[in-house]
Coordinates of C-alpha atoms in Angstrom, one line a residue:
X1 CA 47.7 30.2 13.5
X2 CA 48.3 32.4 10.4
X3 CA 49.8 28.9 9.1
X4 CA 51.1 26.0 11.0
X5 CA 54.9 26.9 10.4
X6 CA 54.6 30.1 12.3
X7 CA 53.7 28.2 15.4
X8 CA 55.9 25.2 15.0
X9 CA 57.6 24.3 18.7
X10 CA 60.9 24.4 17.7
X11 CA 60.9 27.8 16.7
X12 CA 58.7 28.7 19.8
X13 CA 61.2 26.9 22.2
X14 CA 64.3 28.8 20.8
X15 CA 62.9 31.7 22.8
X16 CA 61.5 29.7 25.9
X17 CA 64.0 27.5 27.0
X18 CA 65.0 27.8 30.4
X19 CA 67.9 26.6 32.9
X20 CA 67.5 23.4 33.9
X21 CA 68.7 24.1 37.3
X22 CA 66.4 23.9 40.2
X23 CA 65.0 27.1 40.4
X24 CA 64.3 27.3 36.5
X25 CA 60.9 28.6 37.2
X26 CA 62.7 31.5 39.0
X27 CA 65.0 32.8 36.9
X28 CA 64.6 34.7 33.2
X29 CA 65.2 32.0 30.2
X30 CA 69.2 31.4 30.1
X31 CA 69.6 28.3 27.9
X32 CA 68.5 27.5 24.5
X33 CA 68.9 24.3 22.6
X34 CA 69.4 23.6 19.3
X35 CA 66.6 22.4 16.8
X36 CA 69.3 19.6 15.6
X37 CA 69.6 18.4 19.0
X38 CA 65.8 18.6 20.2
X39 CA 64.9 16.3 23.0
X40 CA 67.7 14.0 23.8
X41 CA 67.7 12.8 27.4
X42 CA 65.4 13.7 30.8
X43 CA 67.2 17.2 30.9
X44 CA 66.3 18.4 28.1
X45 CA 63.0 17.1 28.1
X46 CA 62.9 18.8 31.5
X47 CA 63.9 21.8 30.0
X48 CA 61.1 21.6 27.2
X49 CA 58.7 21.6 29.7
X50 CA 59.2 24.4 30.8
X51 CA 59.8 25.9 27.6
X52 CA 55.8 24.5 26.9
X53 CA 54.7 26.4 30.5
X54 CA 56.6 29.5 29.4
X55 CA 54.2 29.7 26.4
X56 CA 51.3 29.6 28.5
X57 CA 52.0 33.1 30.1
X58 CA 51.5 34.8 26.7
X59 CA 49.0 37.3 27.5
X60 CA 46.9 36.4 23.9
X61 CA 45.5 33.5 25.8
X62 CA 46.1 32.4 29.6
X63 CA 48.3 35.9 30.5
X64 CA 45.4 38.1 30.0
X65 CA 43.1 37.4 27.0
X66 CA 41.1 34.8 27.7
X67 CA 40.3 36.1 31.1
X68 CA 39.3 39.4 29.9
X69 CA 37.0 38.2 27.1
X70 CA 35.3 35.8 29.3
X71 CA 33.8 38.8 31.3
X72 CA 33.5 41.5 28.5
X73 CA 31.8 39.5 26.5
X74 CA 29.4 39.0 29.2
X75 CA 27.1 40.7 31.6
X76 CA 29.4 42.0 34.6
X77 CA 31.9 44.0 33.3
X78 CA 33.0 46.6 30.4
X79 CA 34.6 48.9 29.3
X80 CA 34.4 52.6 30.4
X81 CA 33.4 55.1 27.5
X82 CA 36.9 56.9 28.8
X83 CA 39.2 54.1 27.2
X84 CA 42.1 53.7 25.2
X85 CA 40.2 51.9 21.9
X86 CA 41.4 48.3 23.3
X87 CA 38.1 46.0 23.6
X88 CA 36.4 49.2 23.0
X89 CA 34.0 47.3 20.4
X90 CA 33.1 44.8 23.2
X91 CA 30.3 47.7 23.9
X92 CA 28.6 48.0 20.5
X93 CA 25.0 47.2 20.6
X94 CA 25.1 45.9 17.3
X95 CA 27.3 43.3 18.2
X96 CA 30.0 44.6 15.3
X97 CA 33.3 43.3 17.4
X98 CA 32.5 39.8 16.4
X99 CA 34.0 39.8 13.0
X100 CA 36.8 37.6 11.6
X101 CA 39.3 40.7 11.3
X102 CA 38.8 40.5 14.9
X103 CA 42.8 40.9 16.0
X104 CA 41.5 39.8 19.4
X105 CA 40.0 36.4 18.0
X106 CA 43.3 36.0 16.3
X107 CA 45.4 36.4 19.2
X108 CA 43.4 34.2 21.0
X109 CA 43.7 31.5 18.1
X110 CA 47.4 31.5 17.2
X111 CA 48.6 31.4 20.8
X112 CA 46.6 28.3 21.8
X113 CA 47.6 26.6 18.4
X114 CA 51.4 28.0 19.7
X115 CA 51.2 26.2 22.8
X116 CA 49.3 23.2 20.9
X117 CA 52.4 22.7 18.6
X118 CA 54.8 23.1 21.5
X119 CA 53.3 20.3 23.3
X120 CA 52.8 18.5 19.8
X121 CA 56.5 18.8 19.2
X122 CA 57.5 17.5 23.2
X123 CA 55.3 14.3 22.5
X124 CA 56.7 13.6 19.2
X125 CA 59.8 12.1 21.9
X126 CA 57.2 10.1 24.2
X127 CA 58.6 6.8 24.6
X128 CA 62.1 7.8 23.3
X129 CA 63.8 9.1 26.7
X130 CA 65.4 7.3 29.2
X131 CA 64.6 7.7 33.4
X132 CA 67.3 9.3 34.7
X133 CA 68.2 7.5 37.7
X134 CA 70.0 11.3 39.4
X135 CA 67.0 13.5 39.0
X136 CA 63.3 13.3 40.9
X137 CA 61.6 13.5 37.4
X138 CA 60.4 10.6 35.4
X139 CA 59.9 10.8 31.5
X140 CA 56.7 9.2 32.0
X141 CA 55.5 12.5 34.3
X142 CA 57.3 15.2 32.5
X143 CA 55.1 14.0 29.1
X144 CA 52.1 13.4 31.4
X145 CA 52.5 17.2 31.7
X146 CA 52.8 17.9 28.0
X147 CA 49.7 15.8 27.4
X148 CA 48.0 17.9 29.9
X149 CA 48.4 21.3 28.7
X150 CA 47.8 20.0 24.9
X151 CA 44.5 18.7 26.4
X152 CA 43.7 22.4 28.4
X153 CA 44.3 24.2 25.2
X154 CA 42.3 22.3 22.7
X155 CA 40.1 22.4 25.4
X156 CA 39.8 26.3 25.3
X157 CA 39.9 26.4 21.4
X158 CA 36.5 23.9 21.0
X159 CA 35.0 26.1 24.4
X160 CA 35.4 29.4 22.6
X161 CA 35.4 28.7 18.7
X162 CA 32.7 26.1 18.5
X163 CA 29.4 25.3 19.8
X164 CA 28.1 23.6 23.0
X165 CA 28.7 19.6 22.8
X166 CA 25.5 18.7 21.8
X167 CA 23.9 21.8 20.6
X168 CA 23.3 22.9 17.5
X169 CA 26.2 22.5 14.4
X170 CA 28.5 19.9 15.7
X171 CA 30.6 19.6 12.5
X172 CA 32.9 22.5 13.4
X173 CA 35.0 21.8 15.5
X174 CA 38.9 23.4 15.6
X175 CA 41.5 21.8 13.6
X176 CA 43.4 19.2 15.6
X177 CA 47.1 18.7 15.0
X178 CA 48.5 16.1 17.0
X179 CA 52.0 16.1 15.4
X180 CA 54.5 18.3 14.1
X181 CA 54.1 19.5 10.4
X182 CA 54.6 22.3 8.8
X183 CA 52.7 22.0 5.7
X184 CA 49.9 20.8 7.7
X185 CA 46.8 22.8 6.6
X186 CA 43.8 20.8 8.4
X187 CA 39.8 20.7 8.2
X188 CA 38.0 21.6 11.1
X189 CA 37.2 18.5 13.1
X190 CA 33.6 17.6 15.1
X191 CA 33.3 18.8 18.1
X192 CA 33.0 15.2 19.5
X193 CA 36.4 14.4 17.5
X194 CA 38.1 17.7 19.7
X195 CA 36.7 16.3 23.1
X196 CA 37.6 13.0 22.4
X197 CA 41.0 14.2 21.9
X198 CA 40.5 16.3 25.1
X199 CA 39.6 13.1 27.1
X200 CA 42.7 10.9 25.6
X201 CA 45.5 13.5 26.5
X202 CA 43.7 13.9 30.4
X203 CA 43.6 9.8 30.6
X204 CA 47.4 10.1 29.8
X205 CA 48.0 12.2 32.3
X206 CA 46.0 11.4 35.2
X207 CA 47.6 10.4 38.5
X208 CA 51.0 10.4 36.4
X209 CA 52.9 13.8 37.4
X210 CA 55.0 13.4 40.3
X211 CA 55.9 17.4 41.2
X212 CA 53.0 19.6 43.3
X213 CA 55.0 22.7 42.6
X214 CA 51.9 25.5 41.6
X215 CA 53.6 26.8 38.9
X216 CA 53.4 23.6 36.6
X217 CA 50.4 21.6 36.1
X218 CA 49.8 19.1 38.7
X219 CA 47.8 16.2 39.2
X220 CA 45.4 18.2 40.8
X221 CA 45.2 20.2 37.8
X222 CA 44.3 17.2 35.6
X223 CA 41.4 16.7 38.2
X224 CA 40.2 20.3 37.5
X225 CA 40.4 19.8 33.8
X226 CA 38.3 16.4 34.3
X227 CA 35.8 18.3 35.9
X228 CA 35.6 20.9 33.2
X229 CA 35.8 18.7 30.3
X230 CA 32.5 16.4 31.9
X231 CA 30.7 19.4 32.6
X232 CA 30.8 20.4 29.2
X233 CA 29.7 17.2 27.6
X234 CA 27.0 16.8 29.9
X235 CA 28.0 14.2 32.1
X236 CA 27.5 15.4 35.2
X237 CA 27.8 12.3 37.8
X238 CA 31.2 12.4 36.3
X239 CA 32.4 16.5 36.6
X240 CA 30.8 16.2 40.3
X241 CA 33.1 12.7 41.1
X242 CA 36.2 14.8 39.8
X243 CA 35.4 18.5 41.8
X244 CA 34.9 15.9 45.2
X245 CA 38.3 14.4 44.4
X246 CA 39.6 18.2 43.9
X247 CA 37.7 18.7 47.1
X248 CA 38.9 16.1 48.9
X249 CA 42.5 16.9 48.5
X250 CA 43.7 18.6 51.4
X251 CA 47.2 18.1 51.6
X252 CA 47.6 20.4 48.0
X253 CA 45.3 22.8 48.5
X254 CA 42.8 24.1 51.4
X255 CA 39.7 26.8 50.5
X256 CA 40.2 30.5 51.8
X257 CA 38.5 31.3 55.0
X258 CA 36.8 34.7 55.3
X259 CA 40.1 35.9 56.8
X260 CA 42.4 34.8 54.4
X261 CA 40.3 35.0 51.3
X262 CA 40.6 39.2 50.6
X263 CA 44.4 39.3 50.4
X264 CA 44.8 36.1 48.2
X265 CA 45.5 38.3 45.1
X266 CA 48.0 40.7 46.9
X267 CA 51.9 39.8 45.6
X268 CA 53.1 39.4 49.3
X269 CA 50.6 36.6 49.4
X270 CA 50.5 34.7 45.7
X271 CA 52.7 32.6 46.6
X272 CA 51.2 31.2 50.1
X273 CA 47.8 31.4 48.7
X274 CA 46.3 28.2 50.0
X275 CA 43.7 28.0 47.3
X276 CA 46.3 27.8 44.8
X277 CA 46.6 24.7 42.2
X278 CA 48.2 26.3 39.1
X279 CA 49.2 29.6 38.5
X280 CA 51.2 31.3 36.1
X281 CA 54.7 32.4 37.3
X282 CA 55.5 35.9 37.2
X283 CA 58.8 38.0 39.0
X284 CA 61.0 40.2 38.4
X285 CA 63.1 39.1 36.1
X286 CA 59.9 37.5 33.8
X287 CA 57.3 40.2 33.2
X288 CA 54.8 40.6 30.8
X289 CA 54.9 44.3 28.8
X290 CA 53.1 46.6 31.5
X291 CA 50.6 47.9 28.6
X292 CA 49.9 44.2 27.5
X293 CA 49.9 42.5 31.3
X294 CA 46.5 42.1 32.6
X295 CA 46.4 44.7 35.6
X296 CA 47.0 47.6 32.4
X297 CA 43.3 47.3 31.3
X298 CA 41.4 46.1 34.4
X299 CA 42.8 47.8 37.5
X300 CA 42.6 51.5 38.3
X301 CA 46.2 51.8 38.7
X302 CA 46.9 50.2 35.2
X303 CA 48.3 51.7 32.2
X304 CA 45.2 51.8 30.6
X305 CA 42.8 51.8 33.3
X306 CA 39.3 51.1 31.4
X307 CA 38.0 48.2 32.0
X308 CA 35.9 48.0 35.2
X309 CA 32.9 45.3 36.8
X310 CA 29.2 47.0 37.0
X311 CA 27.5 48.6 39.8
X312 CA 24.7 46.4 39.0
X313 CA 26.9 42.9 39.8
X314 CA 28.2 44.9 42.8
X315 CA 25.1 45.9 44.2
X316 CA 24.4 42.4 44.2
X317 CA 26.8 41.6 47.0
X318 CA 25.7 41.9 50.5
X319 CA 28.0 44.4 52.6
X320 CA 29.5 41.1 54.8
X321 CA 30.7 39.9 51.8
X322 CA 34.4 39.5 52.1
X323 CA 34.9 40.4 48.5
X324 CA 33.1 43.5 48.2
X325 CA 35.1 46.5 48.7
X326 CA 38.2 43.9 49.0
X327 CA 38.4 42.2 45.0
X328 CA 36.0 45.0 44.0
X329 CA 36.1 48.5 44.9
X330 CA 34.1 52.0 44.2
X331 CA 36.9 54.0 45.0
X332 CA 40.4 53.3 42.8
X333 CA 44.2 54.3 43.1
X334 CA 44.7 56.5 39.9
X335 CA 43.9 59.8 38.9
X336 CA 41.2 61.0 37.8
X337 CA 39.1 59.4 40.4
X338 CA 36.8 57.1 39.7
X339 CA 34.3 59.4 40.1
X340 CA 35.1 61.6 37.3
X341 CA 34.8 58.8 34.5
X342 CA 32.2 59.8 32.0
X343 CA 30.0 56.5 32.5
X344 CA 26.4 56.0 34.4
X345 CA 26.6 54.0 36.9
X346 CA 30.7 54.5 37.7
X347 CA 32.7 52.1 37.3
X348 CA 33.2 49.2 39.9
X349 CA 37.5 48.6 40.3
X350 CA 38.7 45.2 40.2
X351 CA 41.6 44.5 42.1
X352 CA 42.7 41.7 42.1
X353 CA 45.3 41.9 39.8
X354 CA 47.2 45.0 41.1
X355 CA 51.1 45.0 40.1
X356 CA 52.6 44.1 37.0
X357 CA 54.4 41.1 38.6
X358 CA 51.2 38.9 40.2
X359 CA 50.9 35.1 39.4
X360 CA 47.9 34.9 37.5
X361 CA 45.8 31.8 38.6
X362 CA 44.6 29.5 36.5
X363 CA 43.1 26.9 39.1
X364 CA 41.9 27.1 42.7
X365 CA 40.2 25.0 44.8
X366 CA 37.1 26.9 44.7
X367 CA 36.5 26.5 41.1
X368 CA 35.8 22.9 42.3
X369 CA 33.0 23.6 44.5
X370 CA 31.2 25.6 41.9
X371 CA 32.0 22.5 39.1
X372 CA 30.7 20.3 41.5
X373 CA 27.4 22.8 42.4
X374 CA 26.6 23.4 38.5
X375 CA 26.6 19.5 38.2
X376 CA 24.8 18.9 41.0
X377 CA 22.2 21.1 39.8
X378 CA 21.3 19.1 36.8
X379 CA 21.7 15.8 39.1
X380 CA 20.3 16.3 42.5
X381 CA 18.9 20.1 42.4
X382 CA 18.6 19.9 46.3
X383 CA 21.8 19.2 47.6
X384 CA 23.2 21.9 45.2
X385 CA 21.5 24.5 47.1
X386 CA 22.4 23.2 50.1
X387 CA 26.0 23.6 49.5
X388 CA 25.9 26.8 47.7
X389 CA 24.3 28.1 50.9
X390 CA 27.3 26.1 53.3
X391 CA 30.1 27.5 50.9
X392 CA 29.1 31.0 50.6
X393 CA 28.0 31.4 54.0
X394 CA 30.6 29.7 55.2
X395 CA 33.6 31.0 53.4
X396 CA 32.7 34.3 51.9
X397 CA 29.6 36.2 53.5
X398 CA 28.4 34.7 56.8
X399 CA 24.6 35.0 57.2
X400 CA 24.2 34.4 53.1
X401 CA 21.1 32.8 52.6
X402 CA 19.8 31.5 48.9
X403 CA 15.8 29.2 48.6
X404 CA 15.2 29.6 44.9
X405 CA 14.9 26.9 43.0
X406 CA 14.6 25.5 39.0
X407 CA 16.7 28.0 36.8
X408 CA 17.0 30.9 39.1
X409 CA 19.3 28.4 41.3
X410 CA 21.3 28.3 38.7
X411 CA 21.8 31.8 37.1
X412 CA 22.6 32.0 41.2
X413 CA 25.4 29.6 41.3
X414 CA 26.9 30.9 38.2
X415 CA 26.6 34.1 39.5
X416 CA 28.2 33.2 42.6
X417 CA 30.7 31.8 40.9
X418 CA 31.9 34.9 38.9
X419 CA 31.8 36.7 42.2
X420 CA 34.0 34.0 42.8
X421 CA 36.2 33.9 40.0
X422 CA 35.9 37.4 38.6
X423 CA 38.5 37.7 35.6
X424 CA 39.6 34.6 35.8
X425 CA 38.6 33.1 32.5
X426 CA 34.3 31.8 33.2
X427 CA 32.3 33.7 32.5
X428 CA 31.2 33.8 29.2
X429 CA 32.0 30.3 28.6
X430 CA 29.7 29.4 31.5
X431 CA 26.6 31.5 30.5
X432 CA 27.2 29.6 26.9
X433 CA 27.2 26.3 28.4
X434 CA 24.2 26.6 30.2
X435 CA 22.2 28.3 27.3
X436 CA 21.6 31.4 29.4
X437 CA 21.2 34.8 27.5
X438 CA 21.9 38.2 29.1
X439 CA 21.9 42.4 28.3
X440 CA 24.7 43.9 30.0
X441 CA 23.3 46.6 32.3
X442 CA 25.8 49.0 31.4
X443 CA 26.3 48.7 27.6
X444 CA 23.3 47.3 26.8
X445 CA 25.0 44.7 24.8
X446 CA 22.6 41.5 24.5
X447 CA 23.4 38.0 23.6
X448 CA 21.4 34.7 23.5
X449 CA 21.3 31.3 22.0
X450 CA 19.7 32.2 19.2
X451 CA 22.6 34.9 18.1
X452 CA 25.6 33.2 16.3
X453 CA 27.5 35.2 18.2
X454 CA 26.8 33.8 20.8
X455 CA 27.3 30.4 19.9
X456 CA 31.2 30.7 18.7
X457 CA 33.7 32.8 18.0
X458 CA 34.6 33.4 14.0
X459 CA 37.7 31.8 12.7
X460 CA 40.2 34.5 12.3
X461 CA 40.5 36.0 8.8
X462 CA 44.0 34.8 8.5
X463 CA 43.4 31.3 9.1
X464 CA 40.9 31.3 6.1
X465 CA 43.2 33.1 3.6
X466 CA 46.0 30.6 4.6
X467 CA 44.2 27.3 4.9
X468 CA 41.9 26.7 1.9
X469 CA 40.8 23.3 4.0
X470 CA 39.0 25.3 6.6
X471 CA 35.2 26.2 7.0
X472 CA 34.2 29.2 8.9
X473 CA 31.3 28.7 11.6
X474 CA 27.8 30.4 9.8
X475 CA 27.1 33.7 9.6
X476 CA 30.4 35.4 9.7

């Protein structure tokens, strides 16, 4: 977000439009329309939907980037001391990556504001478009989507570039454009100010979209998003009431048996996957760049082939643990072997993104279970370990076993839950949450509340040359 008229939607959704045929999601963006025309009935508003979902596979935010950062920036992964200089800082001791030149931070920034002023620019038409009687859309769903995907993003921006609800400085916030202006050059708001916004665009939505197609967000989705956005404003009987109604849903989504669950990530199976809620559509004909798509950094078969999980978080898995050797591997597909890479303890390979043209998913039914444990913990400590000990043993390593109690429970559900869902975008966010510090085994990189750095990411130096209005968070 350099400025706000490099991100405006129009401009965005002259590259993004897509068919409006049926199969729109299948096929590589044929059909633009005009910025004189914008939205003018329930096909093109159709078609600006999926313009909005196009944006979302950028790989400077839900494509790869925010999934990465979430577990370098933490305790379970790195990068190998054989790399290609790409989050090579996340390994510096003295904490020297976080800085507002930070091209990562930037990336991360400008393409959530991007996908911000898309939706921003769909809603400007809500309550302007007429139902279509010939198609199975409404309007009323279609901007129940928009609303949505605005509310995931600011969601992400106040998760990574602020601090905790509740903790600490709550006067910076992010910026929050709700409308379409390009001269727009905005203060940061409270963090209260960006969850209330957060809150208002999921009430909008909820219960309101009418497709279940995977690809686009769902209703189920907006139930996932519930459950994240109580969790992180503390209200806990709330984020557990959403992850049961995510639970409860079986006719969208099921949870991975012990069978089923180590070939979820394999292409042949993406699109059966039964834990699938949202996922972002990749094929043939719509690929990310194979040295920017998230298998070229993090599996051994990538283009850059660098960044691996620790033998310390493997070594934590017992040896019935359907994921070990199955998500995560010693031994990898490229040359040189795994063995030969300069770092002490080798490298762990994750694979579960392992060809250039995987979905990447952005929700699954077993993020609910671990919403619902974290919540639990704070409200009713017992039952938590109770169904931590079900779900594991039940669905992932059969004779798994956990009695601790008070805040080693916790660091075990959370842990648990990266096991879970390793490199798909927790993490960090989750250890900041919950206050918990950490030194990464293999760097030695440490981080706790009292570190800034910890707290929030710096607003990108471009955004404070370009817009006088803004404050940058303290110490950076």
């Amino acid at each position: 977000m350099k400025k706000f008229k490099y991100i405006i939607a129009p401009i965005v959704f002259a590259t993004f439009f897509v068919s409006c045929s049926e199969d729109f999601l299948d096929e590589k963006p044929q059909v633009t329309v005009e910025l004189n025309q914008g939205i003018t009935n329930e096909k093109t508003l159709e078609i600006a939907i999926a313009g909005l979902h196009n944006s979302m596979q950028s790989t400077n935010s839900y494509g790869a980037l925010i999934p990465t950062l979430n577990e370098l920036l933490a305790d379970n992964s790195f990068v190998s001391l054989r790399n290609s200089n790409r989050f090579a800082g996340t390994r510096q001791v003295d904490l020297s990556y976080y800085v507002r030149q930070q091209a990562d931070f930037a990336n991360l920034w400008g393409s959530l504001y991007s996908i911000i002023a898309n939706a921003n620019f769909v809603l400007s038409y809500e309550g302007q478009i007429q139902d279509d009687i010939n198609t199975t859309n409404t309007p009323e769903s279609l901007f129940a989507q928009a609303h949505a995907v605005r509310a995931m993003a600011f969601y992400d921006l106040v998760t990574h570039f602020s601090e905790v609800s509740g903790n600490g400085n709550q006067d910076l916030g992010v910026p929050l454009p709700l409308k379409v202006d390009v001269n727009a050059k905005l203060p940061r708001a409270t963090v209260t100010q960006v969850y209330n916004q957060v809150l208002a665009d999921l009430q909008a939505a909820e219960g309101k979209i009418l497709n279940q197609d995977k690809r686009l967000i769902n209703n189920v989705a907006v139930d996932i998003l519930f459950s994240r956005y109580y969790l992180a404003v503390k209200n806990y009987g709330m984020a557990d009431t959403y992850a049961q109604k995510v639970l409860s849903n079986n006719t969208f989504s099921t949870i991975a048996t012990t069978t089923s669950a180590p070939t979820m990530f394999t292409t042949a199976n993406e699109g059966s996957n039964p834990e699938t809620i949202f996922r972002l559509e990749f094929n043939d004909k719509d690929l990310p760049s194979s040295n920017d798509a998230i298998i070229a950094t993090w599996y051994s078969g990538g283009t850059y082939r660098q960044n691996f999980a620790t033998r310390a978080f493997y070594d934590k898995l017992s040896t019935a643990d359907v994921r070990r050797n199955t998500w995560f591997r010693l031994t990898g597909v490229g040359s040189p072997s795994l063995a030969a890479f300069p770092d002490t303890p080798k490298p762990v390979d994750v694979a579960k993104y392992t060809a250039i043209g995987t979905d990447v998913i952005l929700m699954r039914k077993s993020e609910a279970v671990f919403n619902q444990l974290e919540a639990l913990y704070y409200t009713n400590p017992t039952s938590a370990l109770a169904k931590l000990n079900t779900y594991v043993s039940t669905y992932r390593a059969p004779g798994y076993v956990f009695a601790g109690t008070g805040q080693a429970l916790l660091q075990e559900i959370l842990f648990q839950k990266d096991v879970e869902l390793f490199l798909e975008g927790f993490r960090y966010r989750d250890l900041k949450r919950n206050n918990l510090g950490f030194t990464n085994p293999q760097t030695g990189v440490a981080l706790d509340p009292t570190k800034y750095q910890f707290k929030a990411f710096p607003v990108p130096q471009s955004e404070m040359l370009s817009n006088p209005n803004i404050a940058q968070y303290p110490g950076y």
